[in-house]
Amino acid sequence: MKKIVGFMDNYQEAMNLVTDLSENGFKRENINIVESSGRSGREGEGEEGSGFLHSLRSIFGMEESEEVRGYYAEGVRRGGAVVSVITHEED
């Protein structure tokens, strides 16, 4: 299992990426999106997150430094969005 993380300039670009990923065989339950409105979670769930910093921690886990999470957090604060997908060798 691997986790791939990408940063998009805005929420619409992130949603386009989610659509592309799902149309190319990635399961929606393995795709996560974080953006500045506080919405976060797997695409389609519509859950309210407890803030994007918490959501970034859930994406990166403890193995990534605060500095790395900080770069993504600043981008999200500026209107961007983070998309992550969990892949398996067969994906």
C-alpha positions as a printed Julia matrix, in Angstrom:
91×3 Matrix{Float64}:
   0.0    0.0     0.0
   1.21   3.49   -0.88
  -0.21   6.96   -0.38
   0.18   9.56   -3.1
  -0.39  13.21   -2.23
  -0.82  16.11   -4.63
  -1.47  19.8    -4.23
  -3.91  21.59   -6.51
  -4.23  25.38   -6.9
  -7.95  25.39   -6.1
 -10.87  23.2    -5.12
 -12.21  22.82   -8.68
  -8.85  21.48   -9.9
  -8.84  19.06   -6.96
 -12.35  17.85   -7.83
 -11.3   17.4   -11.48
  -8.39  15.25  -10.27
 -10.72  13.2    -8.06
 -12.98  12.61  -11.06
 -10.04  11.62  -13.26
  -8.71   9.23  -10.61
 -12.07   7.55  -10.12
 -12.66   7.27  -13.87
  -9.28   5.57  -14.18
  -9.94   2.81  -11.69
  -9.16   4.25   -8.27
 -11.86   3.57   -5.7
 -13.52   6.73   -4.36
 -13.23   5.47   -0.79
  -9.43   5.61   -1.23
  -9.44   9.26   -2.35
  -9.25  12.07    0.21
  -9.51  15.82   -0.39
  -8.71  18.66    2.02
  -9.51  22.31    1.33
  -9.84  25.49    3.32
 -13.59  25.65    3.92
 -13.22  22.99    6.58
 -14.72  20.28    4.4
 -12.5   17.27    4.34
 -12.68  13.56    4.03
 -13.14  11.07    1.31
 -14.77  12.45   -1.8
 -18.51  12.05   -1.67
 -18.8   11.75    2.12
 -19.52  15.43    2.71
 -18.24  15.23    6.24
 -17.21  18.26    8.2
 -13.63  18.08    9.34
 -12.25  19.59   12.49
 -10.05  21.89   10.45
  -7.62  21.35    7.65
  -4.57  21.05    9.9
  -6.15  18.04   11.56
  -7.03  16.68    8.12
  -3.46  17.11    6.92
  -2.22  15.2     9.96
  -4.59  12.39    9.05
  -3.21  12.34    5.5
   0.46  12.45    6.42
   0.41  10.69    9.77
   3.21  11.12   12.22
   5.96  10.13    9.78
   5.97  13.56    8.14
   7.39  16.57    9.89
   5.43  19.62   10.97
   7.45  21.55    8.4
   6.16  19.4     5.52
   2.58  19.61    6.77
   3.09  23.36    7.17
   3.89  23.79    3.47
   0.63  22.09    2.5
  -1.31  23.94    5.2
  -0.11  27.3     3.88
  -1.15  26.34    0.36
  -4.59  25.31    1.59
  -4.92  28.58    3.51
  -4.23  30.38    0.23
  -7.1   28.61   -1.53
  -5.5   25.39   -2.7
  -6.54  21.82   -1.99
  -4.7   18.61   -1.17
  -5.74  15.34   -2.78
  -4.46  12.0    -1.55
  -5.09   8.52   -2.82
  -4.23   5.21   -1.23
  -3.02   2.72   -3.81
  -2.38  -0.98   -3.71
   0.14  -2.77   -5.87
  -2.63  -4.01   -8.18
  -3.89  -0.41   -8.74
